[in-house]
Short mmCIF file of C-alpha atoms and ligand atoms in Angstrom, two decimals:
data_model
loop_
_atom_site.label_atom_id
_atom_site.label_comp_id
_atom_site.label_asym_id
_atom_site.label_seq_id
_atom_site.Cartn_x
_atom_site.Cartn_y
_atom_site.Cartn_z
CA MET T 7 -25.98 15.69 10.31
CA VAL T 8 -23.00 18.06 10.09
CA PHE T 9 -24.82 21.24 9.53
CA ALA T 10 -27.56 20.60 12.02
CA THR T 11 -26.37 22.97 14.79
CA SER T 12 -27.47 26.53 14.37
CA SER T 13 -25.84 29.67 15.77
CA SER T 14 -27.16 32.85 17.02
CA SER T 15 -24.58 35.23 15.51
CA PRO T 16 -25.31 36.38 12.08
CA VAL T 17 -21.58 36.22 11.04
CA ILE T 18 -21.14 32.55 11.71
CA PRO T 19 -23.81 31.31 9.22
CA THR T 20 -22.27 33.41 6.45
CA LEU T 21 -18.84 32.08 7.27
CA VAL T 22 -20.31 28.67 7.44
CA LEU T 23 -21.83 28.88 4.11
CA LEU T 24 -18.56 30.20 2.68
CA LEU T 25 -16.49 27.38 4.23
CA SER T 26 -19.04 24.87 3.05
CA LEU T 27 -18.66 25.81 -0.53
CA PRO T 28 -15.54 23.27 -0.85
CA VAL T 29 -17.51 20.68 0.62
CA LEU T 30 -20.54 21.28 -1.66
CA PHE T 31 -18.08 21.45 -4.65
CA PHE T 32 -16.64 17.99 -3.84
CA PHE T 33 -20.28 16.67 -3.53
CA LEU T 34 -21.38 18.19 -6.74
CA ALA T 35 -18.38 18.08 -8.96
CA PRO T 36 -16.39 15.02 -8.32
CA HIS T 37 -15.72 14.16 -11.76
CA PHE T 38 -14.69 17.47 -13.06
CA LEU T 39 -12.43 17.86 -9.92
CA LEU T 40 -10.81 14.34 -10.23
CA THR T 41 -10.16 14.08 -13.91
CA ARG T 42 -7.46 16.65 -14.42
CA GLN T 43 -5.19 15.48 -11.52
CA THR T 44 -5.85 11.77 -11.56
CA VAL T 45 -6.53 10.57 -15.14
CA SER T 46 -3.95 7.73 -14.77
CA LEU T 47 -5.26 6.37 -11.47
CA PRO T 48 -7.09 3.25 -11.17
CA ARG T 49 -10.76 3.27 -10.51
CA ASP T 50 -10.32 1.93 -6.98
CA GLU T 51 -7.81 4.73 -6.02
CA MET T 52 -10.14 7.37 -7.57
CA ASP T 53 -12.88 6.41 -5.11
CA ASP T 54 -10.45 6.63 -2.24
CA LEU T 55 -9.12 9.92 -3.29
CA PHE T 56 -12.51 11.28 -3.53
CA LEU T 57 -13.42 10.14 -0.14
CA PHE T 58 -10.38 11.50 1.37
CA GLN T 59 -10.66 14.86 -0.29
CA LYS T 60 -14.34 15.06 0.98
CA ALA T 61 -13.25 14.25 4.45
CA VAL T 62 -10.53 16.81 4.46
CA ALA T 63 -12.79 19.49 3.01
CA MET T 64 -15.40 18.73 5.63
CA ASP T 65 -12.90 18.83 8.47
CA THR T 66 -11.59 22.13 7.33
CA ALA T 67 -15.29 23.48 7.29
CA ASN T 68 -15.90 21.92 10.76
CA TYR T 69 -12.60 23.41 12.18
CA PHE T 70 -13.73 26.81 11.49
CA ARG T 71 -17.07 26.26 12.80
CA GLY T 72 -15.47 25.18 16.13
CA LEU T 73 -16.50 21.69 15.83
CA THR T 74 -13.15 20.12 15.91
CA ARG T 75 -10.87 22.20 17.95
CA LEU T 76 -9.54 19.07 19.65
CA PRO T 77 -6.66 18.22 17.33
CA ALA T 78 -4.31 21.09 18.43
CA ALA T 79 -1.35 19.89 20.27
CA LYS T 80 -2.28 21.86 23.43
CA TYR T 81 -5.88 22.73 24.34
CA ARG T 82 -8.32 22.51 27.21
CA LEU T 83 -11.55 20.55 26.58
CA SER T 84 -13.40 23.46 25.05
CA SER T 85 -17.19 23.88 25.15
CA THR T 86 -17.49 23.20 21.45
CA ILE T 87 -16.95 19.38 21.96
CA ARG T 88 -18.38 18.65 25.40
CA ARG T 89 -18.32 14.84 24.48
CA PRO T 90 -15.38 13.90 22.48
CA LYS T 91 -15.80 10.49 21.05
CA ILE T 92 -13.49 7.55 20.24
CA ALA T 93 -13.88 6.00 16.67
CA PHE T 94 -13.11 2.29 16.98
CA LEU T 95 -11.93 1.23 13.63
CA PHE T 96 -12.31 -2.57 13.06
CA LEU T 97 -10.04 -3.93 10.27
CA THR T 98 -10.96 -7.55 9.47
CA ASN T 99 -10.95 -10.08 6.75
CA SER T 100 -12.93 -12.70 8.83
CA ASP T 101 -15.70 -12.73 11.39
CA LEU T 102 -15.32 -10.41 14.31
CA GLN T 103 -14.58 -13.33 16.56
CA PHE T 104 -14.56 -11.46 19.72
CA ALA T 105 -17.68 -9.51 19.02
CA PRO T 106 -19.44 -10.72 22.29
CA LEU T 107 -16.43 -9.64 24.36
CA TRP T 108 -16.41 -6.18 22.54
CA GLU T 109 -20.12 -5.90 23.07
CA ARG T 110 -19.60 -6.13 26.74
CA PHE T 111 -16.78 -3.72 26.55
CA PHE T 112 -19.07 -1.17 24.98
CA SER T 113 -22.03 -2.15 27.29
CA ASN T 114 -20.89 0.50 29.84
CA ALA T 115 -20.18 3.33 27.51
CA SER T 116 -22.66 6.06 26.49
CA VAL T 117 -23.48 6.33 22.79
CA ASN T 118 -22.01 9.86 23.10
CA GLN T 119 -18.51 8.51 23.69
CA TYR T 120 -17.90 6.30 20.77
CA ASN T 121 -18.50 5.21 17.22
CA ILE T 122 -17.80 1.92 15.49
CA TYR T 123 -16.63 1.49 11.87
CA ILE T 124 -15.71 -1.91 10.30
CA HIS T 125 -13.73 -2.54 7.19
CA ALA T 126 -14.39 -6.07 6.04
CA ASP T 127 -12.90 -7.66 2.95
CA PRO T 128 -15.83 -8.19 0.72
CA PHE T 129 -14.23 -11.16 -0.79
CA VAL T 130 -14.72 -13.12 2.42
CA LYS T 131 -18.04 -14.28 3.53
CA ILE T 132 -18.73 -12.80 7.12
CA SER T 133 -21.64 -13.85 9.43
CA PRO T 134 -24.30 -11.14 10.09
CA LEU T 135 -23.26 -8.77 12.77
CA GLU T 136 -25.51 -7.83 15.55
CA GLY T 137 -25.71 -5.38 18.39
CA VAL T 138 -23.33 -2.51 18.51
CA PHE T 139 -21.75 -3.86 15.33
CA LYS T 140 -24.94 -4.06 13.26
CA ASP T 141 -24.76 -2.02 9.99
CA ARG T 142 -21.34 -0.68 10.91
CA ILE T 143 -19.57 -2.04 7.79
CA ILE T 144 -18.20 0.79 5.49
CA PRO T 145 -17.72 0.45 1.87
CA SER T 146 -14.62 -1.87 1.93
CA LYS T 147 -12.23 -3.31 -0.59
CA ARG T 148 -10.03 -6.43 -0.85
CA THR T 149 -7.19 -6.64 1.60
CA GLU T 150 -4.09 -8.84 1.22
CA ARG T 151 -0.92 -9.25 2.95
CA SER T 152 2.25 -8.05 1.42
CA SER T 153 0.37 -5.34 -0.54
CA PRO T 154 -0.49 -1.57 0.20
CA SER T 155 -4.18 -2.66 0.50
CA LEU T 156 -4.10 -2.71 4.36
CA ILE T 157 -2.78 0.86 4.21
CA SER T 158 -5.70 1.82 2.00
CA ALA T 159 -8.23 0.16 4.35
CA ALA T 160 -7.00 1.86 7.38
CA ARG T 161 -7.08 5.22 5.55
CA ARG T 162 -10.66 4.46 4.40
CA LEU T 163 -11.63 3.71 7.92
CA LEU T 164 -9.97 7.07 9.08
CA ALA T 165 -11.66 9.07 6.39
CA THR T 166 -15.16 7.63 6.82
CA ALA T 167 -15.01 8.16 10.59
CA MET T 168 -13.85 11.79 10.30
CA LEU T 169 -16.59 12.43 7.72
CA ASP T 170 -19.29 10.82 9.76
CA ASP T 171 -19.09 12.60 13.03
CA PRO T 172 -16.96 15.70 13.85
CA ALA T 173 -16.88 14.63 17.57
CA ASN T 174 -14.71 11.64 16.54
CA THR T 175 -11.61 12.80 18.25
CA TYR T 176 -9.31 9.66 18.68
CA PHE T 177 -9.11 6.81 16.18
CA ALA T 178 -8.28 3.41 17.36
CA VAL T 179 -7.48 0.74 14.68
CA ILE T 180 -8.25 -2.85 15.94
CA SER T 181 -8.15 -6.14 14.36
CA GLN T 182 -10.42 -9.18 14.73
CA HIS T 183 -7.72 -10.88 16.66
CA CYS T 184 -7.53 -8.02 19.17
CA ILE T 185 -9.16 -8.18 22.67
CA PRO T 186 -9.59 -5.32 25.33
CA LEU T 187 -7.28 -5.35 28.40
CA HIS T 188 -9.34 -2.85 30.29
CA SER T 189 -12.87 -1.46 30.63
CA PHE T 190 -14.18 1.13 28.17
CA SER T 191 -14.32 3.82 31.01
CA TYR T 192 -10.60 3.16 31.76
CA PHE T 193 -9.60 3.65 28.12
CA TYR T 194 -11.75 6.71 27.65
CA SER T 195 -10.55 8.42 30.86
CA PHE T 196 -6.92 7.57 29.82
CA LEU T 197 -7.16 9.16 26.28
CA PHE T 198 -8.93 12.25 27.31
CA ASN T 199 -7.01 12.75 30.67
CA LEU T 200 -10.17 12.96 32.72
CA GLY T 201 -9.75 14.01 36.14
CA ARG T 202 -6.61 16.16 35.18
CA LEU T 203 -8.45 18.73 33.25
CA SER T 204 -6.98 21.69 35.20
CA ARG T 205 -3.70 21.27 33.49
CA ASN T 206 -2.75 22.27 29.91
CA LEU T 207 -3.11 19.10 28.10
CA ARG T 208 -1.19 17.61 25.28
CA PHE T 209 -2.91 15.07 23.30
CA SER T 210 -0.56 12.46 21.50
CA SER T 211 -0.97 9.63 19.00
CA TYR T 212 -0.11 6.27 20.41
CA ILE T 213 1.76 4.64 17.57
CA GLU T 214 4.84 2.50 17.80
CA ILE T 215 7.80 4.25 15.86
CA LEU T 216 11.09 2.38 15.66
CA ASP T 217 14.16 3.21 13.77
CA LYS T 218 16.34 0.32 14.74
CA GLU T 219 15.36 -3.07 13.41
CA PRO T 220 17.54 -5.70 11.75
CA THR T 221 15.45 -6.00 8.63
CA LEU T 222 14.83 -2.28 8.08
CA TRP T 223 17.27 -2.00 5.21
CA ASP T 224 15.76 -4.82 3.27
CA ARG T 225 12.15 -3.53 3.90
CA TYR T 226 13.34 -0.06 2.71
CA ASN T 227 14.43 -1.66 -0.51
CA ALA T 228 11.46 -4.05 -0.89
CA ARG T 229 10.38 -1.90 -4.04
CA GLY T 230 13.86 -1.91 -5.56
CA GLU T 231 17.15 -0.29 -4.51
CA ASN T 232 16.48 3.25 -3.47
CA ALA T 233 12.91 3.07 -4.94
CA MET T 234 11.66 5.23 -1.93
CA LEU T 235 13.94 8.19 -3.04
CA PRO T 236 13.65 11.23 -3.02
CA GLU T 237 10.30 11.10 -0.84
CA VAL T 238 11.87 8.97 2.00
CA ASN T 239 15.50 8.71 2.84
CA PHE T 240 16.50 5.46 4.55
CA GLU T 241 17.21 7.73 7.69
CA GLU T 242 13.58 8.63 7.76
CA PHE T 243 12.19 5.19 7.29
CA ARG T 244 10.50 3.66 10.33
CA VAL T 245 8.75 0.53 11.42
CA GLY T 246 5.97 0.18 13.80
CA SER T 247 2.64 -1.76 14.28
CA GLN T 248 -0.30 -1.06 11.96
CA PHE T 249 -2.59 -0.95 15.01
CA PHE T 250 -2.64 2.41 16.51
CA VAL T 251 -4.46 5.21 18.18
CA LEU T 252 -4.32 8.61 16.31
CA THR T 253 -5.43 12.00 17.15
CA ARG T 254 -7.78 13.78 14.75
CA LYS T 255 -4.88 15.93 13.70
CA HIS T 256 -2.83 12.95 12.72
CA ALA T 257 -5.79 11.14 11.04
CA LEU T 258 -6.11 14.25 8.85
CA MET T 259 -2.38 14.09 8.06
CA VAL T 260 -2.77 10.53 7.01
CA ILE T 261 -5.66 10.97 4.62
CA LYS T 262 -4.21 14.25 3.24
CA ASP T 263 -0.92 12.63 2.17
CA ARG T 264 -0.36 11.77 -1.46
CA LYS T 265 3.51 12.21 -1.58
CA LEU T 266 4.43 9.16 0.56
CA TRP T 267 1.54 7.14 -0.73
CA ARG T 268 2.87 7.56 -4.24
CA LYS T 269 6.02 5.42 -2.99
CA PHE T 270 4.33 3.04 -0.65
CA LYS T 271 1.57 1.83 -3.06
CA LEU T 272 4.20 0.64 -5.41
CA PRO T 273 4.46 -3.27 -5.58
CA CYS T 274 7.19 -5.14 -3.83
CA LEU T 275 9.85 -6.85 -5.68
CA ASN T 276 10.61 -8.95 -2.63
CA GLU T 277 7.61 -10.32 -0.85
CA HIS T 278 9.35 -11.39 2.18
CA SER T 279 10.31 -7.74 3.02
CA CYS T 280 6.91 -6.48 2.14
CA TYR T 281 4.86 -5.09 5.14
CA PRO T 282 3.79 -1.62 3.77
CA GLU T 283 1.25 -1.14 6.53
CA GLU T 284 3.94 -1.42 9.22
CA HIS T 285 5.99 1.33 7.64
CA TYR T 286 3.68 3.88 5.95
CA PHE T 287 1.98 5.33 9.15
CA PRO T 288 5.00 5.35 11.55
CA THR T 289 7.29 6.79 8.72
CA MET T 290 4.96 9.62 7.79
CA LEU T 291 4.06 10.53 11.24
CA SER T 292 7.63 10.58 12.37
CA MET T 293 8.50 12.84 9.41
CA GLN T 294 5.62 15.23 9.96
CA ASP T 295 5.01 15.41 13.67
CA PRO T 296 7.43 13.31 15.76
CA SER T 297 6.79 15.03 18.98
CA GLY T 298 3.07 14.60 18.63
CA CYS T 299 3.49 11.00 18.88
CA THR T 300 4.31 8.84 22.00
CA HIS T 301 6.23 6.19 19.78
CA TYR T 302 4.56 3.52 21.77
CA THR T 303 1.54 1.47 20.87
CA LEU T 304 -1.35 0.78 23.03
CA THR T 305 -1.80 -2.74 21.61
CA ARG T 306 0.37 -5.56 23.20
CA VAL T 307 1.77 -7.96 20.66
CA ASN T 308 4.11 -10.96 21.44
CA TRP T 309 6.91 -11.24 18.93
CA THR T 310 8.81 -13.94 20.64
CA ASN T 311 9.55 -16.82 18.25
CA SER T 312 7.49 -15.15 15.50
CA VAL T 313 7.18 -17.18 12.24
CA ASP T 314 6.83 -15.68 8.91
CA GLY T 315 5.93 -12.11 10.26
CA HIS T 316 3.08 -13.58 12.27
CA PRO T 317 3.39 -13.02 16.23
CA HIS T 318 2.59 -15.49 18.92
CA THR T 319 -1.17 -16.50 18.91
CA TYR T 320 -2.65 -17.23 22.16
CA TYR T 321 -4.75 -20.46 22.54
CA PRO T 322 -7.35 -21.31 25.22
CA PRO T 323 -4.96 -23.02 27.67
CA GLU T 324 -2.98 -19.86 27.98
CA VAL T 325 -5.96 -17.57 28.88
CA SER T 326 -5.88 -16.66 32.59
CA PRO T 327 -6.14 -13.72 34.96
CA GLU T 328 -2.39 -13.77 35.09
CA LEU T 329 -2.02 -13.47 31.26
CA VAL T 330 -4.29 -10.41 31.30
CA HIS T 331 -2.34 -8.81 34.14
CA THR T 332 0.93 -9.56 32.35
CA LEU T 333 -0.18 -8.29 28.99
CA ARG T 334 -1.13 -5.07 30.65
CA LYS T 335 2.24 -4.21 31.83
CA SER T 336 4.32 -2.06 29.51
CA SER T 337 7.82 -0.39 29.76
CA SER T 338 6.29 3.01 29.27
CA SER T 339 4.28 4.86 31.97
CA TYR T 340 1.01 3.61 30.87
CA SER T 341 -0.78 0.20 30.64
CA TYR T 342 -1.51 -1.60 27.43
CA MET T 343 -5.14 -1.29 26.40
CA PHE T 344 -5.56 -4.07 23.91
CA ALA T 345 -3.65 -7.26 22.91
CA ARG T 346 -3.39 -9.53 20.01
CA LYS T 347 -3.34 -12.25 18.57
CA PHE T 348 -6.03 -14.44 20.19
CA SER T 349 -7.36 -17.57 18.35
CA PRO T 350 -11.15 -17.65 18.07
CA ASP T 351 -11.72 -20.37 20.47
CA CYS T 352 -10.33 -18.02 23.26
CA LEU T 353 -13.75 -16.25 23.30
CA ASN T 354 -15.33 -18.67 25.99
CA PRO T 355 -12.30 -18.39 28.35
CA LEU T 356 -12.09 -14.70 28.00
CA MET T 357 -15.95 -14.17 28.54
CA GLU T 358 -15.45 -16.09 31.64
CA ILE T 359 -12.86 -13.62 33.19
CA ALA T 360 -14.44 -10.61 31.46
CA GLU T 361 -16.14 -8.94 34.45
CA SER T 362 -13.91 -10.28 37.11
CA VAL T 363 -10.57 -9.64 35.46
CA ILE T 364 -10.46 -7.77 32.10
CA PHE T 365 -13.01 -4.94 32.89
CA LYS T 366 -11.93 -4.62 36.38
CA ASP T 367 -9.50 -1.72 36.65
C1 NAG X 1703 -20.36 -2.00 34.02
O1 NAG X 1703 -20.61 -1.46 35.25
C2 NAG X 1703 -21.08 -2.33 36.23
C3 NAG X 1703 -21.61 -1.56 37.32
O2 NAG X 1703 -20.85 -0.44 37.62
C4 NAG X 1703 -19.88 -3.20 36.59
O3 NAG X 1703 -20.20 -3.99 37.62
C5 NAG X 1703 -19.30 -3.88 35.38
O4 NAG X 1703 -18.20 -4.58 35.57
C6 NAG X 1703 -19.06 -2.94 34.23
N1 NAG X 1703 -18.77 -3.59 33.02
C7 NAG X 1703 -17.82 -3.28 32.24
C8 NAG X 1703 -17.75 -4.01 31.04
O5 NAG X 1703 -17.19 -2.40 32.38
C1 NAG X 1704 5.20 -15.04 24.18
O1 NAG X 1704 5.24 -16.11 23.34
C2 NAG X 1704 5.99 -17.20 23.81
C3 NAG X 1704 5.92 -18.25 22.76
O2 NAG X 1704 6.21 -17.79 21.42
C4 NAG X 1704 5.57 -17.73 25.14
O3 NAG X 1704 6.52 -18.62 25.55
C5 NAG X 1704 5.56 -16.52 26.22
O4 NAG X 1704 4.98 -16.91 27.46
C6 NAG X 1704 4.73 -15.35 25.58
N1 NAG X 1704 4.66 -14.19 26.53
C7 NAG X 1704 3.68 -13.60 27.10
C8 NAG X 1704 4.01 -12.47 28.00
O5 NAG X 1704 2.68 -13.96 26.90
#
């Protein structure tokens, strides 16, 4: 799929061949390649590392072929990708309870505009998926709270999506408790600044990055006093939501990383301060490319009266057109695109206002 396009210039195929060598190498010699640097890694992590390295190599090859020019901070939508896609990365450990709502969300989208990937905890039995979700589950592993497994799952989704389609340009991580607050076309136009193409564009990642939070010090020391040193100083440690929308450039950064992962994968000593997935992504991106991130998320979540690290869950009596309008409002210049958490039985009331409210922009 990746090498399907041909080129008329004789230089390009040669270049492509040369640049493809690392990719072939990864395909053909995984064991040789991995044994030297990673003897001590557990089997699970070896699989991941192999996947990430393959995705990085493929991305490098594609970059030079002009297939993924979009990640640069400033660019015009070049002719190389006429139809950039959004990769929707569903991260779940239960049924996709709002699948019918999402199905409607995607019903107006062209297949050239998006891809779907699902990471589903294999230790949980999930009902068969249909429609746009059919056969979209990627090779997944167990995910648990208070462990780095949710970081791994998100990285697995990012790498799989990067490998699968060079046109995947934005990567949106979504949970089974998330609902859309706008139509697909609204979201798509927003991300790609459609209608404003004449200007020099700057494409950012939408991820919450906060440095002032009362529990930050405890969370920094969750793996032991100063265990994060020297890789991460406390001044560099950030918190944010695990649900974000990243550019391809940042997705690549995330799967390339080994330095911070070495620390974030350590088990916590204090489970009550242990939310690795809320720190890893914001900390890394704020260390590597703070100006490339908006520091805001597109996913609304209600932390009022949160209990045990869980945000407010909405139940059917709360679902109304007014709620959707309220949840869209943000303190930044753009609207929220998604919201969580909703209980599964909100599906019916949400479906009832889908066309008249949620997908009406
Ligand atoms: C899809 O398009 C139709 C016709 O333009 C519109 O009535 C409907 O609300 C749209 N649905 C979604 C989910 O955007
Ligand atoms: C947030 O949750 C609280 C209950 O914890 C509720 O009273 C409030 O209405 C919610 N806010 C919004 C905007 O939904």
